Amino acid sequence: MSPHNNTDIAASVPSDAQLMAERSKFLKNGATAGVTCVPFSGGQPKGGVDDGPVEMVRFGILDQLQGMGYAVELSAGMDKYKTMKPAQDPPIGVLKNPRYVAMAARRVSEQVREHCEAGRMAVTLGGDHSIAMGTLVGSTAVYGDDLCVVWVDAHADINTPSTTTSGNLHGCPLAYILGLCQASTPSDPFAWVPRGCVRKDRLVYIGLRDVDPAEKLILRQHGIKAFSMHDVDKHGIGRVVEMALDHVNRDRSLPVHMSFDVDALDPSVAPATGTPVRGGLTFREGHYICEAVAETGCLVALDLVEVNPALGDPESLRQTVAVGCSLVRCSLGERLL
Ligand SMILES: NC(=[NH2+])NCCC[C@H](N)C(=O)O
Ligand SMILES: [Mn+2]
Ligand SMILES: [Mn+2]
């Protein structure tokens, strides 16, 4: 019998999770993925995005992570997100479902904080992007303002309660996180969000192409670094990711939280999402971002949001769920070779 059969190889060669744990600069338990499923759609008007996590689980994301060598620690009580909607939740100004969004995000922040405290890689499956208010409060509670944020999205999601025209809170999480809007009244449902928990110079965007006029002003006013699709075309994705990481984390010595909105990808690659915008990242460009961030060994938290299985035909759904899962795997160190 040959001494080099596959079992021998598998036993002696490190798994992707082991490689990731060895490279992982900030996680004491980097071979454990702390997964939080957030079936939540209250930050925008379209139903279905609350089924994003369950579809990704059904597609096998948890088994896939285990297959890469990760232990998976799943946050309990994902059904609670669907049932915690308050009976009365009238708009505050133009903001829709403010109490519901705030309650859900607060719960997310606690679940993500627990994973980060335990030194696990915190993986959050959305749900709409308003939940990132929770994920970032959770990760910064542990990593403080060292935390760098790579926000991959077609949109800037930085509207304040006074600039949003839609009133959809999935377009606003970063305004709260960066402290661009202060708690106006003691009854503000977002009073628990530590304003400014992420520093403006530690946020960088990749993939922008649909930014509201007021958001453009905010980005300019505060000197927030953003690489649009124009920059991706001009420099190529390799250079853009390098420049983005250089901006927030020149020495690759700080922890990174990546918040990946699947609508950053072109609608031909990820059609089943609520606010698709033409001219997005290719399949490979999206994956390259995840691979390059994984390679730094700095990743401590990942969000994958805005997969909406209710939009489009079964093939669009399958394609979008599959690409969401593969972005998660690549961010957690799955390698092509
Ligand atoms: N997470 C998203 N898909 N956000 C889309 C936001 C669109 C628009 N800027 C708004 O404020 O409503
Ligand atoms: Mn978006
Ligand atoms: Mn978004």
mmCIF file of C-alpha atoms and ligand atoms in Angstrom:
data_model
loop_
_atom_site.group_PDB
_atom_site.id
_atom_site.type_symbol
_atom_site.label_atom_id
_atom_site.label_comp_id
_atom_site.label_asym_id
_atom_site.label_seq_id
_atom_site.Cartn_x
_atom_site.Cartn_y
_atom_site.Cartn_z
ATOM 1 C CA MET A 1 0.000 0.000 0.000
ATOM 2 C CA SER A 2 1.272 3.464 -0.832
ATOM 3 C CA PRO A 3 2.347 5.474 2.218
ATOM 4 C CA HIS A 4 0.961 8.583 0.541
ATOM 5 C CA ASN A 5 -2.737 7.904 0.510
ATOM 6 C CA ASN A 6 -5.145 10.773 1.241
ATOM 7 C CA THR A 7 -5.700 9.843 4.875
ATOM 8 C CA ASP A 8 -1.992 10.198 5.622
ATOM 9 C CA ILE A 9 -1.917 13.540 3.898
ATOM 10 C CA ALA A 10 -5.009 14.786 5.709
ATOM 11 C CA ALA A 11 -3.584 13.735 9.065
ATOM 12 C CA SER A 12 -0.244 15.468 8.620
ATOM 13 C CA VAL A 13 -1.236 18.664 6.810
ATOM 14 C CA PRO A 14 -2.903 21.589 8.646
ATOM 15 C CA SER A 15 -6.513 22.455 7.798
ATOM 16 C CA ASP A 16 -7.561 25.910 6.626
ATOM 17 C CA ALA A 17 -8.858 26.667 10.145
ATOM 18 C CA GLN A 18 -5.530 25.632 11.696
ATOM 19 C CA LEU A 19 -3.646 27.838 9.250
ATOM 20 C CA MET A 20 -6.025 30.679 10.019
ATOM 21 C CA ALA A 21 -5.674 30.171 13.781
ATOM 22 C CA GLU A 22 -1.882 30.213 13.491
ATOM 23 C CA ARG A 23 -1.945 33.435 11.475
ATOM 24 C CA SER A 24 -4.662 34.992 13.572
ATOM 25 C CA LYS A 25 -3.026 37.830 15.451
ATOM 26 C CA PHE A 26 -5.815 38.696 17.879
ATOM 27 C CA LEU A 27 -7.925 35.589 18.445
ATOM 28 C CA LYS A 28 -7.049 33.289 21.308
ATOM 29 C CA ASN A 29 -9.525 30.784 19.924
ATOM 30 C CA GLY A 30 -9.208 31.447 16.214
ATOM 31 C CA ALA A 31 -10.140 27.917 15.191
ATOM 32 C CA THR A 32 -13.645 28.480 16.556
ATOM 33 C CA ALA A 33 -16.214 30.385 14.539
ATOM 34 C CA GLY A 34 -18.786 32.143 16.720
ATOM 35 C CA VAL A 35 -21.765 32.307 14.401
ATOM 36 C CA THR A 36 -24.777 34.561 15.007
ATOM 37 C CA CYS A 37 -27.782 34.172 12.718
ATOM 38 C CA VAL A 38 -29.938 37.300 12.543
ATOM 39 C CA PRO A 39 -33.207 36.749 10.685
ATOM 40 C CA PHE A 40 -34.127 40.413 10.660
ATOM 41 C CA SER A 41 -35.689 42.647 8.005
ATOM 42 C CA GLY A 42 -36.910 45.684 9.990
ATOM 43 C CA GLY A 43 -34.212 48.026 8.636
ATOM 44 C CA GLN A 44 -35.811 48.094 5.179
ATOM 45 C CA PRO A 45 -39.223 47.448 3.626
ATOM 46 C CA LYS A 46 -38.777 44.157 1.733
ATOM 47 C CA GLY A 47 -39.672 40.876 3.412
ATOM 48 C CA GLY A 48 -37.476 37.846 2.846
ATOM 49 C CA VAL A 49 -34.076 39.155 3.931
ATOM 50 C CA ASP A 50 -34.949 37.672 7.336
ATOM 51 C CA ASP A 51 -34.686 34.248 5.671
ATOM 52 C CA GLY A 52 -31.110 34.921 4.535
ATOM 53 C CA PRO A 53 -29.429 33.172 7.472
ATOM 54 C CA VAL A 54 -31.630 30.072 7.415
ATOM 55 C CA GLU A 55 -31.024 29.656 3.677
ATOM 56 C CA MET A 56 -27.273 29.929 4.186
ATOM 57 C CA VAL A 57 -27.460 27.346 6.956
ATOM 58 C CA ARG A 58 -29.602 25.124 4.745
ATOM 59 C CA PHE A 59 -26.997 25.513 2.006
ATOM 60 C CA GLY A 60 -24.494 24.126 4.494
ATOM 61 C CA ILE A 61 -22.393 27.041 5.711
ATOM 62 C CA LEU A 62 -21.995 25.561 9.212
ATOM 63 C CA ASP A 63 -20.930 22.155 7.880
ATOM 64 C CA GLN A 64 -18.649 23.862 5.398
ATOM 65 C CA LEU A 65 -16.869 25.739 8.189
ATOM 66 C CA GLN A 66 -16.540 22.504 10.143
ATOM 67 C CA GLY A 67 -15.175 20.864 7.010
ATOM 68 C CA MET A 68 -12.471 23.554 6.963
ATOM 69 C CA GLY A 69 -11.509 22.503 10.496
ATOM 70 C CA TYR A 70 -13.451 25.083 12.508
ATOM 71 C CA ALA A 71 -15.384 24.345 15.638
ATOM 72 C CA VAL A 72 -18.707 26.173 15.312
ATOM 73 C CA GLU A 73 -20.309 27.885 18.285
ATOM 74 C CA LEU A 74 -23.805 29.012 17.315
ATOM 75 C CA SER A 75 -25.545 31.819 19.230
ATOM 76 C CA ALA A 76 -28.825 30.663 20.706
ATOM 77 C CA GLY A 77 -32.321 31.922 20.050
ATOM 78 C CA MET A 78 -32.295 33.093 16.458
ATOM 79 C CA ASP A 79 -36.090 32.729 16.317
ATOM 80 C CA LYS A 80 -36.390 35.482 18.877
ATOM 81 C CA TYR A 81 -35.471 38.114 16.284
ATOM 82 C CA LYS A 82 -38.665 37.376 14.396
ATOM 83 C CA THR A 83 -40.855 37.611 17.489
ATOM 84 C CA MET A 84 -39.353 40.604 19.292
ATOM 85 C CA LYS A 85 -41.185 43.185 17.145
ATOM 86 C CA PRO A 86 -42.832 45.686 19.496
ATOM 87 C CA ALA A 87 -46.614 46.037 19.207
ATOM 88 C CA GLN A 88 -46.303 49.793 18.828
ATOM 89 C CA ASP A 89 -43.449 51.200 16.791
ATOM 90 C CA PRO A 90 -44.490 54.453 15.140
ATOM 91 C CA PRO A 91 -41.866 56.282 13.069
ATOM 92 C CA ILE A 92 -39.561 58.708 14.848
ATOM 93 C CA GLY A 93 -39.231 61.540 12.352
ATOM 94 C CA VAL A 94 -38.850 59.596 9.093
ATOM 95 C CA LEU A 95 -37.133 56.588 10.708
ATOM 96 C CA LYS A 96 -39.107 53.387 10.236
ATOM 97 C CA ASN A 97 -39.361 50.635 12.896
ATOM 98 C CA PRO A 98 -36.878 52.474 15.131
ATOM 99 C CA ARG A 99 -37.586 50.505 18.308
ATOM 100 C CA TYR A 100 -37.567 47.137 16.553
ATOM 101 C CA VAL A 101 -34.276 47.893 14.774
ATOM 102 C CA ALA A 102 -32.732 49.132 18.006
ATOM 103 C CA MET A 103 -33.845 46.101 20.034
ATOM 104 C CA ALA A 104 -32.592 43.637 17.447
ATOM 105 C CA ALA A 105 -29.258 45.401 17.020
ATOM 106 C CA ARG A 106 -28.793 45.538 20.769
ATOM 107 C CA ARG A 107 -29.296 41.789 21.028
ATOM 108 C CA VAL A 108 -26.855 41.239 18.147
ATOM 109 C CA SER A 109 -24.291 43.394 19.961
ATOM 110 C CA GLU A 110 -24.476 41.128 23.014
ATOM 111 C CA GLN A 111 -24.118 37.940 20.981
ATOM 112 C CA VAL A 112 -21.170 39.282 18.986
ATOM 113 C CA ARG A 113 -19.507 40.643 22.124
ATOM 114 C CA GLU A 114 -19.683 37.174 23.707
ATOM 115 C CA HIS A 115 -17.967 35.586 20.710
ATOM 116 C CA CYS A 116 -15.277 38.269 20.670
ATOM 117 C CA GLU A 117 -14.705 37.980 24.410
ATOM 118 C CA ALA A 118 -14.185 34.241 23.977
ATOM 119 C CA GLY A 119 -11.604 34.978 21.279
ATOM 120 C CA ARG A 120 -13.654 33.386 18.515
ATOM 121 C CA MET A 121 -13.958 34.592 14.963
ATOM 122 C CA ALA A 122 -17.350 36.356 15.104
ATOM 123 C CA VAL A 123 -19.431 35.596 12.020
ATOM 124 C CA THR A 124 -22.828 37.267 11.690
ATOM 125 C CA LEU A 125 -25.296 36.217 8.999
ATOM 126 C CA GLY A 126 -28.025 38.754 8.166
ATOM 127 C CA GLY A 127 -30.529 40.027 7.857
ATOM 128 C CA ASP A 128 -30.463 43.601 6.595
ATOM 129 C CA HIS A 129 -27.471 45.871 7.163
ATOM 130 C CA SER A 130 -28.995 47.736 10.135
ATOM 131 C CA ILE A 131 -27.763 44.811 12.244
ATOM 132 C CA ALA A 132 -24.183 46.031 11.729
ATOM 133 C CA MET A 133 -24.953 48.636 14.344
ATOM 134 C CA GLY A 134 -25.062 45.683 16.716
ATOM 135 C CA THR A 135 -22.103 43.765 15.338
ATOM 136 C CA LEU A 136 -19.837 46.825 15.564
ATOM 137 C CA VAL A 137 -20.937 47.720 19.075
ATOM 138 C CA GLY A 138 -20.185 44.096 20.025
ATOM 139 C CA SER A 139 -16.730 43.939 18.443
ATOM 140 C CA THR A 140 -15.615 47.396 19.645
ATOM 141 C CA ALA A 141 -16.743 46.518 23.186
ATOM 142 C CA VAL A 142 -13.879 44.006 23.131
ATOM 143 C CA TYR A 143 -11.313 45.509 20.754
ATOM 144 C CA GLY A 144 -11.929 49.186 21.529
ATOM 145 C CA ASP A 145 -11.101 51.885 19.035
ATOM 146 C CA ASP A 146 -8.188 49.875 17.649
ATOM 147 C CA LEU A 147 -10.824 48.130 15.571
ATOM 148 C CA CYS A 148 -10.676 48.842 11.825
ATOM 149 C CA VAL A 149 -13.748 48.472 9.659
ATOM 150 C CA VAL A 150 -13.717 47.375 6.022
ATOM 151 C CA TRP A 151 -17.225 48.065 4.661
ATOM 152 C CA VAL A 152 -17.833 46.337 1.334
ATOM 153 C CA ASP A 153 -21.047 47.673 -0.210
ATOM 154 C CA ALA A 154 -22.659 49.428 -3.157
ATOM 155 C CA HIS A 155 -23.984 51.908 -0.575
ATOM 156 C CA ALA A 156 -22.385 54.055 2.112
ATOM 157 C CA ASP A 157 -25.038 53.343 4.805
ATOM 158 C CA ILE A 158 -24.051 56.555 6.549
ATOM 159 C CA ASN A 159 -27.274 58.566 6.440
ATOM 160 C CA THR A 160 -28.195 60.323 9.668
ATOM 161 C CA PRO A 161 -31.797 60.538 10.897
ATOM 162 C CA SER A 162 -31.873 64.004 9.324
ATOM 163 C CA THR A 163 -30.350 63.114 5.937
ATOM 164 C CA THR A 164 -32.108 59.811 5.171
ATOM 165 C CA THR A 165 -34.827 60.249 2.566
ATOM 166 C CA SER A 166 -35.998 56.619 2.743
ATOM 167 C CA GLY A 167 -36.212 56.375 6.519
ATOM 168 C CA ASN A 168 -34.801 52.836 6.197
ATOM 169 C CA LEU A 169 -32.343 52.227 8.991
ATOM 170 C CA HIS A 170 -30.205 49.810 6.952
ATOM 171 C CA GLY A 171 -29.014 52.988 5.212
ATOM 172 C CA CYS A 172 -27.904 54.550 8.523
ATOM 173 C CA PRO A 173 -25.840 52.241 10.773
ATOM 174 C CA LEU A 174 -22.505 53.996 10.293
ATOM 175 C CA ALA A 175 -23.871 57.419 11.254
ATOM 176 C CA TYR A 176 -24.680 56.038 14.704
ATOM 177 C CA ILE A 177 -21.462 54.058 15.037
ATOM 178 C CA LEU A 178 -19.229 56.974 14.046
ATOM 179 C CA GLY A 179 -21.209 59.375 16.241
ATOM 180 C CA LEU A 180 -22.492 61.595 13.437
ATOM 181 C CA CYS A 181 -25.862 61.784 15.179
ATOM 182 C CA GLN A 182 -26.132 62.296 18.897
ATOM 183 C CA ALA A 183 -28.881 60.831 21.052
ATOM 184 C CA SER A 184 -31.530 63.495 20.681
ATOM 185 C CA THR A 185 -33.821 62.556 23.549
ATOM 186 C CA PRO A 186 -33.499 60.233 26.534
ATOM 187 C CA SER A 187 -36.173 58.116 24.855
ATOM 188 C CA ASP A 188 -33.960 57.611 21.769
ATOM 189 C CA PRO A 189 -34.121 53.830 21.181
ATOM 190 C CA PHE A 190 -30.476 53.992 20.052
ATOM 191 C CA ALA A 191 -29.272 55.659 23.255
ATOM 192 C CA TRP A 192 -27.331 52.443 24.079
ATOM 193 C CA VAL A 193 -25.109 52.790 20.971
ATOM 194 C CA PRO A 194 -21.754 54.205 22.098
ATOM 195 C CA ARG A 195 -21.464 57.074 19.636
ATOM 196 C CA GLY A 196 -18.030 57.131 18.036
ATOM 197 C CA CYS A 197 -17.082 53.565 19.001
ATOM 198 C CA VAL A 198 -15.392 53.310 15.583
ATOM 199 C CA ARG A 199 -12.934 56.057 14.623
ATOM 200 C CA LYS A 200 -13.581 57.796 11.305
ATOM 201 C CA ASP A 201 -9.997 57.191 10.182
ATOM 202 C CA ARG A 202 -10.406 53.468 10.838
ATOM 203 C CA LEU A 203 -13.296 53.007 8.412
ATOM 204 C CA VAL A 204 -12.747 52.286 4.741
ATOM 205 C CA TYR A 205 -15.220 51.434 1.990
ATOM 206 C CA ILE A 206 -14.825 49.245 -1.085
ATOM 207 C CA GLY A 207 -17.344 48.931 -3.921
ATOM 208 C CA LEU A 208 -19.426 52.116 -3.578
ATOM 209 C CA ARG A 209 -21.547 53.199 -6.543
ATOM 210 C CA ASP A 210 -24.893 54.391 -5.183
ATOM 211 C CA VAL A 211 -24.224 57.091 -2.622
ATOM 212 C CA ASP A 212 -26.909 59.657 -1.738
ATOM 213 C CA PRO A 213 -25.961 63.345 -2.226
ATOM 214 C CA ALA A 214 -26.072 63.982 1.533
ATOM 215 C CA GLU A 215 -23.875 60.937 2.128
ATOM 216 C CA LYS A 216 -21.271 62.259 -0.321
ATOM 217 C CA LEU A 217 -21.127 65.449 1.726
ATOM 218 C CA ILE A 218 -20.730 63.460 4.947
ATOM 219 C CA LEU A 219 -17.866 61.411 3.481
ATOM 220 C CA ARG A 220 -16.079 64.568 2.291
ATOM 221 C CA GLN A 221 -16.742 66.566 5.458
ATOM 222 C CA HIS A 222 -15.300 63.870 7.694
ATOM 223 C CA GLY A 223 -12.515 62.763 5.359
ATOM 224 C CA ILE A 224 -13.767 59.176 5.274
ATOM 225 C CA LYS A 225 -11.806 56.993 2.864
ATOM 226 C CA ALA A 226 -13.782 55.232 0.156
ATOM 227 C CA PHE A 227 -12.843 53.199 -2.905
ATOM 228 C CA SER A 228 -15.678 53.271 -5.411
ATOM 229 C CA MET A 229 -16.159 51.014 -8.421
ATOM 230 C CA HIS A 230 -14.360 53.750 -10.377
ATOM 231 C CA ASP A 231 -11.283 53.079 -8.256
ATOM 232 C CA VAL A 232 -11.648 49.321 -8.747
ATOM 233 C CA ASP A 233 -11.732 49.882 -12.532
ATOM 234 C CA LYS A 234 -8.802 52.263 -12.401
ATOM 235 C CA HIS A 235 -6.392 50.410 -10.110
ATOM 236 C CA GLY A 236 -7.624 46.840 -10.096
ATOM 237 C CA ILE A 237 -8.943 45.049 -7.039
ATOM 238 C CA GLY A 238 -5.501 43.938 -5.810
ATOM 239 C CA ARG A 239 -4.225 47.478 -5.490
ATOM 240 C CA VAL A 240 -7.534 48.777 -4.079
ATOM 241 C CA VAL A 241 -7.551 46.256 -1.223
ATOM 242 C CA GLU A 242 -3.914 47.043 -0.468
ATOM 243 C CA MET A 243 -4.606 50.796 -0.412
ATOM 244 C CA ALA A 244 -7.717 50.273 1.707
ATOM 245 C CA LEU A 245 -5.820 48.208 4.282
ATOM 246 C CA ASP A 246 -2.898 50.652 4.209
ATOM 247 C CA HIS A 247 -5.297 53.473 5.048
ATOM 248 C CA VAL A 248 -6.786 51.869 8.161
ATOM 249 C CA ASN A 249 -4.085 49.439 9.182
ATOM 250 C CA ARG A 250 -0.715 50.240 7.580
ATOM 251 C CA ASP A 251 1.313 47.795 9.682
ATOM 252 C CA ARG A 252 -1.409 45.136 9.700
ATOM 253 C CA SER A 253 -1.177 45.358 13.488
ATOM 254 C CA LEU A 254 -4.807 46.171 14.319
ATOM 255 C CA PRO A 255 -7.907 43.956 14.413
ATOM 256 C CA VAL A 256 -10.279 44.165 11.444
ATOM 257 C CA HIS A 257 -14.073 43.809 11.266
ATOM 258 C CA MET A 258 -15.328 43.317 7.707
ATOM 259 C CA SER A 259 -18.970 44.101 6.995
ATOM 260 C CA PHE A 260 -19.853 42.639 3.602
ATOM 261 C CA ASP A 261 -23.153 43.633 1.981
ATOM 262 C CA VAL A 262 -23.822 41.114 -0.780
ATOM 263 C CA ASP A 263 -25.111 43.977 -2.984
ATOM 264 C CA ALA A 264 -21.476 45.061 -3.383
ATOM 265 C CA LEU A 265 -21.360 42.274 -5.947
ATOM 266 C CA ASP A 266 -22.821 42.875 -9.377
ATOM 267 C CA PRO A 267 -26.491 41.841 -9.633
ATOM 268 C CA SER A 268 -25.447 39.279 -12.250
ATOM 269 C CA VAL A 269 -23.467 37.551 -9.473
ATOM 270 C CA ALA A 270 -25.770 38.208 -6.492
ATOM 271 C CA PRO A 271 -29.258 38.994 -7.829
ATOM 272 C CA ALA A 272 -31.312 38.125 -4.734
ATOM 273 C CA THR A 273 -30.846 41.299 -2.710
ATOM 274 C CA GLY A 274 -33.140 44.211 -1.860
ATOM 275 C CA THR A 275 -31.256 47.157 -3.347
ATOM 276 C CA PRO A 276 -29.265 45.835 -6.331
ATOM 277 C CA VAL A 277 -27.121 48.318 -8.270
ATOM 278 C CA ARG A 278 -25.557 47.649 -11.662
ATOM 279 C CA GLY A 279 -21.830 47.866 -12.190
ATOM 280 C CA GLY A 280 -20.688 45.961 -9.117
ATOM 281 C CA LEU A 281 -17.839 43.686 -8.129
ATOM 282 C CA THR A 282 -17.294 40.529 -10.147
ATOM 283 C CA PHE A 283 -17.398 37.118 -8.507
ATOM 284 C CA ARG A 284 -13.611 37.044 -8.298
ATOM 285 C CA GLU A 285 -13.226 40.656 -7.117
ATOM 286 C CA GLY A 286 -15.578 39.962 -4.211
ATOM 287 C CA HIS A 287 -13.735 36.799 -3.299
ATOM 288 C CA TYR A 288 -10.350 38.465 -3.683
ATOM 289 C CA ILE A 289 -11.291 41.048 -1.032
ATOM 290 C CA CYS A 290 -12.168 38.249 1.393
ATOM 291 C CA GLU A 291 -9.026 36.238 0.624
ATOM 292 C CA ALA A 292 -6.767 39.271 0.983
ATOM 293 C CA VAL A 293 -8.345 40.269 4.296
ATOM 294 C CA ALA A 294 -8.030 36.677 5.546
ATOM 295 C CA GLU A 295 -4.343 36.648 4.573
ATOM 296 C CA THR A 296 -3.585 39.586 6.870
ATOM 297 C CA GLY A 297 -4.404 37.459 9.922
ATOM 298 C CA CYS A 298 -6.156 40.540 11.328
ATOM 299 C CA LEU A 299 -9.793 39.575 10.826
ATOM 300 C CA VAL A 300 -11.766 39.223 14.060
ATOM 301 C CA ALA A 301 -15.350 39.712 12.862
ATOM 302 C CA LEU A 302 -17.303 39.307 9.655
ATOM 303 C CA ASP A 303 -20.858 40.276 8.671
ATOM 304 C CA LEU A 304 -22.523 38.864 5.567
ATOM 305 C CA VAL A 305 -25.799 40.696 5.000
ATOM 306 C CA GLU A 306 -28.667 41.519 2.641
ATOM 307 C CA VAL A 307 -29.145 38.067 1.091
ATOM 308 C CA ASN A 308 -32.881 38.057 0.294
ATOM 309 C CA PRO A 309 -34.092 34.615 -0.792
ATOM 310 C CA ALA A 310 -37.575 35.973 -1.593
ATOM 311 C CA LEU A 311 -36.368 38.077 -4.516
ATOM 312 C CA GLY A 312 -36.142 36.515 -7.943
ATOM 313 C CA ASP A 313 -36.398 32.987 -9.289
ATOM 314 C CA PRO A 314 -35.031 29.850 -7.585
ATOM 315 C CA GLU A 315 -31.811 30.050 -9.587
ATOM 316 C CA SER A 316 -31.126 33.663 -8.469
ATOM 317 C CA LEU A 317 -31.727 32.537 -4.920
ATOM 318 C CA ARG A 318 -29.381 29.559 -5.173
ATOM 319 C CA GLN A 319 -26.693 31.649 -6.818
ATOM 320 C CA THR A 320 -26.872 34.409 -4.184
ATOM 321 C CA VAL A 321 -26.937 32.058 -1.193
ATOM 322 C CA ALA A 322 -24.033 30.084 -2.665
ATOM 323 C CA VAL A 323 -21.930 33.179 -3.238
ATOM 324 C CA GLY A 324 -22.718 34.444 0.273
ATOM 325 C CA CYS A 325 -21.483 31.172 1.750
ATOM 326 C CA SER A 326 -18.338 31.156 -0.340
ATOM 327 C CA LEU A 327 -17.494 34.748 0.676
ATOM 328 C CA VAL A 328 -17.769 33.657 4.313
ATOM 329 C CA ARG A 329 -15.511 30.653 3.709
ATOM 330 C CA CYS A 330 -12.876 32.733 1.903
ATOM 331 C CA SER A 331 -12.886 35.328 4.673
ATOM 332 C CA LEU A 332 -12.254 32.482 7.103
ATOM 333 C CA GLY A 333 -9.262 31.288 5.175
ATOM 334 C CA GLU A 334 -10.519 28.888 2.541
ATOM 335 C CA ARG A 335 -7.792 28.699 -0.035
ATOM 336 C CA LEU A 336 -7.817 27.952 -3.717
ATOM 337 C CA LEU A 337 -4.625 25.934 -3.255
HETATM 338 N N1 LIG B 1 -27.761 48.270 3.286
HETATM 339 C C1 LIG B 1 -28.295 48.752 2.164
HETATM 340 N N2 LIG B 1 -28.576 47.939 1.179
HETATM 341 N N3 LIG B 1 -28.527 50.063 2.120
HETATM 342 C C2 LIG B 1 -29.172 50.763 1.041
HETATM 343 C C3 LIG B 1 -29.360 52.197 1.395
HETATM 344 C C4 LIG B 1 -29.988 52.968 0.286
HETATM 345 C C5 LIG B 1 -30.174 54.457 0.559
HETATM 346 N N4 LIG B 1 -28.914 55.116 0.641
HETATM 347 C C6 LIG B 1 -30.989 54.696 1.824
HETATM 348 O O1 LIG B 1 -30.564 55.369 2.721
HETATM 349 O O2 LIG B 1 -32.083 54.211 1.939
HETATM 350 MN MN MN B 2 -25.868 47.916 0.032
HETATM 351 MN MN MN B 3 -25.277 47.935 3.183
#
